[in-house]
Amino acid sequence: MGNKQSIFTAQQLDAYQVVKCFCRLSRLFYRYRDLAPQLVPLDYTKQPDVKLPYELIGSMPELKDNPFRQRIAEVFSEDGEGNMSLDDFLDMFSVLSEMAPRDLKAYYAFKIYDFNNDDFICKSDLEKTLNKLTRSELTEDEVKMVCEKVMDEADLDNDGRLSLEDFQHMIVRAPDFLSTFHIRI
Amino acid sequence: MPRKGAVQADDVSVDIDDEQSDSDDGTTKRRANRRQAGGGRGGGGGAKGRGRGKKAESDEEEEEDEAPKGRRGAQNKRPAKKRGGKKDDDDDDSEEEAPKNKRGGAANKRKGGKGRGGDDEDSPAEKGGKGRKGGKKGGKEEEDSKGKKGDGKGKDEKNKKKKKKDDSSSDSNSNSDEEEDSMSEGEMARLMEEVEEKKKLIANIRNKPWRMKRRLVLLREAQQFVDKFEGALGKGKGRKWYAYKVMMTKKWIKFQRDFENFRTACIPWERKIKEVESHFGSSVASYFIFLRWMYGMNLVLFGLTFGLVVMPEVLMGLPYGSIPRKTVPRAEQDTAQDYAVLMDFNGYCKYSVLFYGYYNDQRTIGLLKFRLPLAYLMVGIGTFGYSLMLVIRTMAKNADVGGGDGDEGEFTFAWKMFTSWDYLIGNAETADNKYASITTSFKESIVDEQENQKDENIHLRRFLRVLANFLITCSLGGSGYLIYFVVKRSQDFATRDDLSWYEKNELELIMSLLGLVCPPLFETIAELEDYHPRIALKWQLGRIFALFLGNLYTFLFALFDEVNTKLEEEQSIKNASIWAMKEYYANFSRLVNDSESTPPPMNPADVIRGPCWETAVGIEFVKLTVSDIQVTYLTILIGDFARAVIVRFLNYCWCWDLEAGFPSYGEFDISGNVLGLVFNQGMIWMGAFYAPGLVGINVLRLLSSMYYQCWAVMATNVPHERVFKASKSNNFYMGLLLLVLFLSLLPVVYTIMSLPPSFDCGPFSGKEKMFDVIMETIDLDLPAFMGTLFSYAANPGLIIPAVLLMVLAIYYLNSVSEAYQNSNMELKKKMQMARDEEKNRRNNTDSTNQVMKDLEDLLPNRSLAPPAPPEPEKPPEPEGKPTKTRGGAAGKGVDLQKDVSLASSNPNAREPVTRAPGARGRGQPPGGRGRGGPPPR
């Protein structure tokens, strides 16, 4: 705890604590730094502009087996390509932490599953999700059918795609969403 | 308030506007926002203005608003106008600009503060201005009331001024004092509101889906704002107090946050659990989380028992050997230190603080006059009370978090799609399993969907299921009888001395073995039934639960038999000892000729003493717990570890593949482990009253269990092939725990309330019932009227109505919740109907005639646009009104429908019956086609 002071100023620390969803700031910082010790300075009081490339982020043990790791990195990174600054990194793990509220999680889950960033989950997004989940082991027909069923179930306004409301409506009722959509770090 | 806030935000300062809009721009409003502005975070302001301010104002309107405001500003002060103009120019605020403007305004206002009339007399037309005028005249209250009367505009005005003033107060300290003095109360209230809003923003900022950087910026601004203006608030006498209050709140919040952080940091085994989680998924981890929760609860129970019962007795009570109940009897002293005896919790163990019998019945002990018997009873009851409360609260919280009303089947595929990946998985092997299981589950669902029910040989299956249940019932009954038999036999053994090790520990062994053998047996039998794995898991859990429960209760009943015989035995011993005492006194007084009664000079070890059934019961429970621990650990060691070692190393020289073939590695048995934990806890609850040390043993057990099982699962087990999700069963486990808690409460309460305690051991010795301790306390320690109060409260005439009242309340609440549920269902049904109808409509569009098509084009339009748009079309074609315009007024709709139904022979002919009346009216062919014209845009 003592050396935290040298990384962040007290004010920064304070601000992070208010903003973030949980408190293991120093731990997260060291995780971030361990990804590329040569790139990340130990002194963050001057807010250096450092970004880690996606290759490093995606190779974290927490993420490397996740089929959606690229999407996660893209959604949370500011440039949309998976290159993350410390802020983005903190952002990511605060959303994925246990203490983040459900709505926040649902919002980001929606973003993650929205592959083409058009703010709607359309059929192609669903197909991508499904293929990632099953490693493309389902046949063409099966994929199509499952996607249709999902649309059928969750699309409340029948516009052929899932909006955020549709998604939230569906996801907040899911019994497993909160327990599975988090990463302990 | 919302309206005010919105207006003010537009008016006052740019950065406020930005922030406020963002603060409201929660996830729910996103969609509207996106529709309008095409996504991106920037467009938040407009959407929010509409959503929150309920005045349907879009970006353009907002900009239009700027102009009048600017003018208004011009009436009063120049700088304000300048600012308004500027704001029109660059709506994308630059943060440096806004403060500058404000400062300008502030300077102006300062002038106004000194000589108010100069500026304000220009604006008598505005009500807010009037208010200010009143303020100048001196009556602050008057000003306030008038200000309140002022409508939105007036408030805008005021608000603006106030803002500036506030800025000024913070900008230049020299002026600030008089500035604040002249601040009206209305302004204060507004400012306070604003500060409150900022504070709310700070509190909620972590729940907003913004980027970290943005959040940090916003937070800094909000905090600066709060810091600036909080001090400005409060005036005159109340000011210091207010400042103090603010400071204390700040400190308190900081403390809370630190404490929260501290608490999170104190949660143990986070990393261990994470490790398990990443290897085995959330289901196995849920067991460890449950274990951790249990450990926490037991720590509290341990603290209660040791802090209030054990430590006082050890520190302040009489030392060992001073009185008979604290001394090993002469007959046992030779063997009292033998290892075997100690392991049976006899000898020195039996006469130690671990058990009930050791405690003395002195009313108060030590210098502190600690009432130990009372504390003992209270801790016994408090253990149950605390556990009940905790379990119920956790259940309620779980139910709250779990989303609750998840209807199975409504979102089968969607849930599978979006929630089946476990983000915790961080291990390649587990990930492989997970992929496979997801694929299978999708395939299963597809097959299910394709052929909903395939019943090949339903008779055979039914027969098999009945057979399986019969077998299981048989084995349950058998195990129950076996336990009863063994307990009976052990009572016989108790009178003999020449016992082998097996005969001594028969009962515990048999119970542990049953718990070991029966679950796999059940599982094998359940194969016959061929249920879906999830249902099968439930059945399995239910059966194991029944087995454990049956065993526990058989054990209890047998124990009570034993207790009853002990009670009889005790009665005779008591009589004998009383007789001996009398004899002694008679002899003593005869010999010494002295009526003074001095106790006989006897070594406490030699005193005749009763069997002390409480300690006996406590010993049984402790032995049971210990043997349970041993069996569990040994099972893990042999069943998992040895198996893993054999499979791993013998695989090199074996004729078939051990890893893939028969023995393979064990899987972690979640349900069995959880049930074991639950029942262990049940035994603790039951036994803790008779053996206070049991809680300590249990804490140790849970602690070691955590490390041991974590190691075992990581070292020897393989991930489940079909990874079950456990989150939903979380409350299931809790429910089991609650049931066990209740069931273990019963016998303890029974003994407390109705069995006579032993006459020569334990804190309640010498009393008729253990419960009498409370009566005694009421009589002796509390004032007299309390005693009468209690006696009234204990009156059946009061208790029965109270019980009735409670039953009525339960009935009422129940029916209310039922009503809510019904209306919920109704609404759900309605939604479903609306959806279906919409779907039908879309699908059938092509099949209906042209008119219908035209008309249906109107429908979505109408639903999206506000009621206003159709209006302009009315005047040109008045006769088209009946069919086309739907003002939204219900009365009109009914009339129209009547009209139409007169005009056409069968209005419903081409319509789905489910359509709402309004829509039906519109769908009429006669008017719609010709005069309907293009849909109003």
mmCIF file with all atom_site columns, C-alpha atoms in Angstrom, chain B residues 311-429:
data_model
loop_
_atom_site.group_PDB
_atom_site.id
_atom_site.type_symbol
_atom_site.label_atom_id
_atom_site.label_alt_id
_atom_site.label_comp_id
_atom_site.label_asym_id
_atom_site.label_entity_id
_atom_site.label_seq_id
_atom_site.pdbx_PDB_ins_code
_atom_site.Cartn_x
_atom_site.Cartn_y
_atom_site.Cartn_z
_atom_site.occupancy
_atom_site.B_iso_or_equiv
_atom_site.pdbx_formal_charge
_atom_site.auth_seq_id
_atom_site.auth_comp_id
_atom_site.auth_asym_id
_atom_site.auth_atom_id
_atom_site.pdbx_PDB_model_num
ATOM 1   C CA . MET B 1 311 ? -13.946 -16.696 28.141  1.00 0.00 ? 311 MET B CA 1
ATOM 2   C CA . PRO B 1 312 ? -15.917 -15.402 31.148  1.00 0.00 ? 312 PRO B CA 1
ATOM 3   C CA . GLU B 1 313 ? -16.092 -18.876 32.578  1.00 0.00 ? 313 GLU B CA 1
ATOM 4   C CA . VAL B 1 314 ? -12.396 -19.453 32.083  1.00 0.00 ? 314 VAL B CA 1
ATOM 5   C CA . LEU B 1 315 ? -11.312 -16.058 33.370  1.00 0.00 ? 315 LEU B CA 1
ATOM 6   C CA . MET B 1 316 ? -13.771 -15.360 36.130  1.00 0.00 ? 316 MET B CA 1
ATOM 7   C CA . GLY B 1 317 ? -15.310 -18.689 37.045  1.00 0.00 ? 317 GLY B CA 1
ATOM 8   C CA . LEU B 1 318 ? -14.019 -21.111 39.591  1.00 0.00 ? 318 LEU B CA 1
ATOM 9   C CA . PRO B 1 319 ? -10.873 -22.941 38.500  1.00 0.00 ? 319 PRO B CA 1
ATOM 10  C CA . TYR B 1 320 ? -10.659 -26.567 37.540  1.00 0.00 ? 320 TYR B CA 1
ATOM 11  C CA . GLY B 1 321 ? -10.926 -28.986 40.437  1.00 0.00 ? 321 GLY B CA 1
ATOM 12  C CA . SER B 1 322 ? -12.742 -26.632 42.773  1.00 0.00 ? 322 SER B CA 1
ATOM 13  C CA . ILE B 1 323 ? -16.174 -28.169 42.500  1.00 0.00 ? 323 ILE B CA 1
ATOM 14  C CA . PRO B 1 324 ? -17.353 -31.626 41.468  1.00 0.00 ? 324 PRO B CA 1
ATOM 15  C CA . ARG B 1 325 ? -18.589 -30.663 38.034  1.00 0.00 ? 325 ARG B CA 1
ATOM 16  C CA . LYS B 1 326 ? -15.183 -29.293 37.183  1.00 0.00 ? 326 LYS B CA 1
ATOM 17  C CA . THR B 1 327 ? -13.293 -32.320 38.331  1.00 0.00 ? 327 THR B CA 1
ATOM 18  C CA . VAL B 1 328 ? -12.695 -35.696 36.808  1.00 0.00 ? 328 VAL B CA 1
ATOM 19  C CA . PRO B 1 329 ? -14.278 -38.324 39.081  1.00 0.00 ? 329 PRO B CA 1
ATOM 20  C CA . ARG B 1 330 ? -11.987 -40.529 41.051  1.00 0.00 ? 330 ARG B CA 1
ATOM 21  C CA . ALA B 1 331 ? -12.928 -43.614 39.080  1.00 0.00 ? 331 ALA B CA 1
ATOM 22  C CA . GLU B 1 332 ? -11.917 -42.078 35.789  1.00 0.00 ? 332 GLU B CA 1
ATOM 23  C CA . GLN B 1 333 ? -8.793  -40.303 36.908  1.00 0.00 ? 333 GLN B CA 1
ATOM 24  C CA . ASP B 1 334 ? -6.387  -43.092 36.003  1.00 0.00 ? 334 ASP B CA 1
ATOM 25  C CA . THR B 1 335 ? -7.348  -43.155 32.371  1.00 0.00 ? 335 THR B CA 1
ATOM 26  C CA . ALA B 1 336 ? -8.335  -39.522 32.034  1.00 0.00 ? 336 ALA B CA 1
ATOM 27  C CA . GLN B 1 337 ? -5.204  -38.632 30.120  1.00 0.00 ? 337 GLN B CA 1
ATOM 28  C CA . ASP B 1 338 ? -5.078  -41.584 27.788  1.00 0.00 ? 338 ASP B CA 1
ATOM 29  C CA . TYR B 1 339 ? -5.056  -40.676 24.172  1.00 0.00 ? 339 TYR B CA 1
ATOM 30  C CA . ALA B 1 340 ? -7.889  -43.047 23.303  1.00 0.00 ? 340 ALA B CA 1
ATOM 31  C CA . VAL B 1 341 ? -10.046 -41.643 26.053  1.00 0.00 ? 341 VAL B CA 1
ATOM 32  C CA . LEU B 1 342 ? -9.335  -38.099 25.061  1.00 0.00 ? 342 LEU B CA 1
ATOM 33  C CA . MET B 1 343 ? -10.149 -38.885 21.460  1.00 0.00 ? 343 MET B CA 1
ATOM 34  C CA . ASP B 1 344 ? -13.529 -40.097 22.641  1.00 0.00 ? 344 ASP B CA 1
ATOM 35  C CA . PHE B 1 345 ? -13.932 -36.757 24.386  1.00 0.00 ? 345 PHE B CA 1
ATOM 36  C CA . ASN B 1 346 ? -13.989 -38.414 27.753  1.00 0.00 ? 346 ASN B CA 1
ATOM 37  C CA . GLY B 1 347 ? -11.610 -37.862 30.584  1.00 0.00 ? 347 GLY B CA 1
ATOM 38  C CA . TYR B 1 348 ? -10.272 -34.340 30.823  1.00 0.00 ? 348 TYR B CA 1
ATOM 39  C CA . CYS B 1 349 ? -12.114 -33.339 27.687  1.00 0.00 ? 349 CYS B CA 1
ATOM 40  C CA . LYS B 1 350 ? -15.443 -34.167 29.183  1.00 0.00 ? 350 LYS B CA 1
ATOM 41  C CA . TYR B 1 351 ? -14.815 -31.938 32.200  1.00 0.00 ? 351 TYR B CA 1
ATOM 42  C CA . SER B 1 352 ? -13.585 -28.946 30.297  1.00 0.00 ? 352 SER B CA 1
ATOM 43  C CA . VAL B 1 353 ? -15.089 -25.745 28.950  1.00 0.00 ? 353 VAL B CA 1
ATOM 44  C CA . LEU B 1 354 ? -15.896 -27.560 25.751  1.00 0.00 ? 354 LEU B CA 1
ATOM 45  C CA . PHE B 1 355 ? -19.024 -29.021 27.286  1.00 0.00 ? 355 PHE B CA 1
ATOM 46  C CA . TYR B 1 356 ? -22.134 -27.903 29.019  1.00 0.00 ? 356 TYR B CA 1
ATOM 47  C CA . GLY B 1 357 ? -21.463 -29.718 32.260  1.00 0.00 ? 357 GLY B CA 1
ATOM 48  C CA . TYR B 1 358 ? -18.419 -27.656 33.168  1.00 0.00 ? 358 TYR B CA 1
ATOM 49  C CA . TYR B 1 359 ? -20.284 -24.412 33.652  1.00 0.00 ? 359 TYR B CA 1
ATOM 50  C CA . ASN B 1 360 ? -21.244 -23.358 37.099  1.00 0.00 ? 360 ASN B CA 1
ATOM 51  C CA . ASP B 1 361 ? -24.688 -22.267 38.163  1.00 0.00 ? 361 ASP B CA 1
ATOM 52  C CA . GLN B 1 362 ? -23.536 -19.232 40.145  1.00 0.00 ? 362 GLN B CA 1
ATOM 53  C CA . ARG B 1 363 ? -25.805 -16.376 39.236  1.00 0.00 ? 363 ARG B CA 1
ATOM 54  C CA . THR B 1 364 ? -23.005 -13.891 38.841  1.00 0.00 ? 364 THR B CA 1
ATOM 55  C CA . ILE B 1 365 ? -19.311 -14.463 38.498  1.00 0.00 ? 365 ILE B CA 1
ATOM 56  C CA . GLY B 1 366 ? -16.276 -12.328 38.932  1.00 0.00 ? 366 GLY B CA 1
ATOM 57  C CA . LEU B 1 367 ? -15.940 -8.676  39.716  1.00 0.00 ? 367 LEU B CA 1
ATOM 58  C CA . LEU B 1 368 ? -18.106 -7.697  36.820  1.00 0.00 ? 368 LEU B CA 1
ATOM 59  C CA . LYS B 1 369 ? -21.047 -9.638  38.168  1.00 0.00 ? 369 LYS B CA 1
ATOM 60  C CA . PHE B 1 370 ? -21.332 -11.376 34.872  1.00 0.00 ? 370 PHE B CA 1
ATOM 61  C CA . ARG B 1 371 ? -24.543 -13.387 34.723  1.00 0.00 ? 371 ARG B CA 1
ATOM 62  C CA . LEU B 1 372 ? -23.190 -16.499 33.140  1.00 0.00 ? 372 LEU B CA 1
ATOM 63  C CA . PRO B 1 373 ? -26.288 -18.737 33.117  1.00 0.00 ? 373 PRO B CA 1
ATOM 64  C CA . LEU B 1 374 ? -28.300 -15.985 31.529  1.00 0.00 ? 374 LEU B CA 1
ATOM 65  C CA . ALA B 1 375 ? -25.543 -15.312 29.016  1.00 0.00 ? 375 ALA B CA 1
ATOM 66  C CA . TYR B 1 376 ? -25.370 -18.997 28.227  1.00 0.00 ? 376 TYR B CA 1
ATOM 67  C CA . LEU B 1 377 ? -29.056 -19.185 27.419  1.00 0.00 ? 377 LEU B CA 1
ATOM 68  C CA . MET B 1 378 ? -29.008 -15.935 25.505  1.00 0.00 ? 378 MET B CA 1
ATOM 69  C CA . VAL B 1 379 ? -26.059 -17.014 23.405  1.00 0.00 ? 379 VAL B CA 1
ATOM 70  C CA . GLY B 1 380 ? -27.817 -20.281 22.672  1.00 0.00 ? 380 GLY B CA 1
ATOM 71  C CA . ILE B 1 381 ? -30.864 -18.446 21.450  1.00 0.00 ? 381 ILE B CA 1
ATOM 72  C CA . GLY B 1 382 ? -28.837 -15.700 19.812  1.00 0.00 ? 382 GLY B CA 1
ATOM 73  C CA . THR B 1 383 ? -26.956 -18.255 17.746  1.00 0.00 ? 383 THR B CA 1
ATOM 74  C CA . PHE B 1 384 ? -30.178 -19.332 16.168  1.00 0.00 ? 384 PHE B CA 1
ATOM 75  C CA . GLY B 1 385 ? -31.489 -15.824 15.859  1.00 0.00 ? 385 GLY B CA 1
ATOM 76  C CA . TYR B 1 386 ? -28.402 -14.576 14.127  1.00 0.00 ? 386 TYR B CA 1
ATOM 77  C CA . SER B 1 387 ? -28.219 -17.537 11.783  1.00 0.00 ? 387 SER B CA 1
ATOM 78  C CA . LEU B 1 388 ? -31.871 -17.219 10.852  1.00 0.00 ? 388 LEU B CA 1
ATOM 79  C CA . MET B 1 389 ? -31.529 -13.562 10.154  1.00 0.00 ? 389 MET B CA 1
ATOM 80  C CA . LEU B 1 390 ? -28.405 -14.005 8.118   1.00 0.00 ? 390 LEU B CA 1
ATOM 81  C CA . VAL B 1 391 ? -29.764 -16.846 6.026   1.00 0.00 ? 391 VAL B CA 1
ATOM 82  C CA . ILE B 1 392 ? -32.997 -15.077 5.314   1.00 0.00 ? 392 ILE B CA 1
ATOM 83  C CA . ARG B 1 393 ? -31.278 -11.846 4.439   1.00 0.00 ? 393 ARG B CA 1
ATOM 84  C CA . THR B 1 394 ? -28.892 -13.584 2.120   1.00 0.00 ? 394 THR B CA 1
ATOM 85  C CA . MET B 1 395 ? -31.763 -15.369 0.465   1.00 0.00 ? 395 MET B CA 1
ATOM 86  C CA . ALA B 1 396 ? -33.649 -12.155 -0.025  1.00 0.00 ? 396 ALA B CA 1
ATOM 87  C CA . LYS B 1 397 ? -30.586 -10.509 -1.476  1.00 0.00 ? 397 LYS B CA 1
ATOM 88  C CA . ASN B 1 398 ? -29.963 -13.395 -3.804  1.00 0.00 ? 398 ASN B CA 1
ATOM 89  C CA . ALA B 1 399 ? -33.543 -13.338 -4.969  1.00 0.00 ? 399 ALA B CA 1
ATOM 90  C CA . ASP B 1 400 ? -33.222 -9.662  -5.587  1.00 0.00 ? 400 ASP B CA 1
ATOM 91  C CA . VAL B 1 401 ? -30.046 -9.946  -7.574  1.00 0.00 ? 401 VAL B CA 1
ATOM 92  C CA . GLY B 1 402 ? -31.029 -13.025 -9.477  1.00 0.00 ? 402 GLY B CA 1
ATOM 93  C CA . GLY B 1 403 ? -33.578 -11.162 -11.539 1.00 0.00 ? 403 GLY B CA 1
ATOM 94  C CA . GLY B 1 404 ? -36.204 -13.327 -9.974  1.00 0.00 ? 404 GLY B CA 1
ATOM 95  C CA . ASP B 1 405 ? -38.948 -13.707 -12.463 1.00 0.00 ? 405 ASP B CA 1
ATOM 96  C CA . GLY B 1 406 ? -36.926 -15.466 -15.090 1.00 0.00 ? 406 GLY B CA 1
ATOM 97  C CA . ASP B 1 407 ? -39.507 -17.571 -16.820 1.00 0.00 ? 407 ASP B CA 1
ATOM 98  C CA . GLU B 1 408 ? -38.002 -20.741 -18.050 1.00 0.00 ? 408 GLU B CA 1
ATOM 99  C CA . GLY B 1 409 ? -38.662 -21.170 -21.685 1.00 0.00 ? 409 GLY B CA 1
ATOM 100 C CA . GLU B 1 410 ? -39.260 -17.593 -22.536 1.00 0.00 ? 410 GLU B CA 1
ATOM 101 C CA . PHE B 1 411 ? -35.743 -16.841 -23.574 1.00 0.00 ? 411 PHE B CA 1
ATOM 102 C CA . THR B 1 412 ? -34.184 -20.258 -23.890 1.00 0.00 ? 412 THR B CA 1
ATOM 103 C CA . PHE B 1 413 ? -32.124 -19.564 -26.932 1.00 0.00 ? 413 PHE B CA 1
ATOM 104 C CA . ALA B 1 414 ? -31.347 -15.981 -26.187 1.00 0.00 ? 414 ALA B CA 1
ATOM 105 C CA . TRP B 1 415 ? -30.014 -16.861 -22.777 1.00 0.00 ? 415 TRP B CA 1
ATOM 106 C CA . LYS B 1 416 ? -28.024 -19.690 -24.181 1.00 0.00 ? 416 LYS B CA 1
ATOM 107 C CA . MET B 1 417 ? -26.559 -17.352 -26.698 1.00 0.00 ? 417 MET B CA 1
ATOM 108 C CA . PHE B 1 418 ? -25.666 -14.480 -24.422 1.00 0.00 ? 418 PHE B CA 1
ATOM 109 C CA . THR B 1 419 ? -25.067 -15.914 -21.012 1.00 0.00 ? 419 THR B CA 1
ATOM 110 C CA . SER B 1 420 ? -23.677 -19.343 -21.522 1.00 0.00 ? 420 SER B CA 1
ATOM 111 C CA . TRP B 1 421 ? -20.085 -18.299 -21.817 1.00 0.00 ? 421 TRP B CA 1
ATOM 112 C CA . ASP B 1 422 ? -18.484 -18.142 -18.446 1.00 0.00 ? 422 ASP B CA 1
ATOM 113 C CA . TYR B 1 423 ? -16.172 -15.148 -18.495 1.00 0.00 ? 423 TYR B CA 1
ATOM 114 C CA . LEU B 1 424 ? -14.340 -16.520 -15.518 1.00 0.00 ? 424 LEU B CA 1
ATOM 115 C CA . ILE B 1 425 ? -12.836 -19.378 -17.412 1.00 0.00 ? 425 ILE B CA 1
ATOM 116 C CA . GLY B 1 426 ? -9.141  -18.884 -17.840 1.00 0.00 ? 426 GLY B CA 1
ATOM 117 C CA . ASN B 1 427 ? -7.944  -22.353 -18.578 1.00 0.00 ? 427 ASN B CA 1
ATOM 118 C CA . ALA B 1 428 ? -7.654  -23.941 -21.967 1.00 0.00 ? 428 ALA B CA 1
ATOM 119 C CA . GLU B 1 429 ? -8.989  -27.330 -20.968 1.00 0.00 ? 429 GLU B CA 1
#
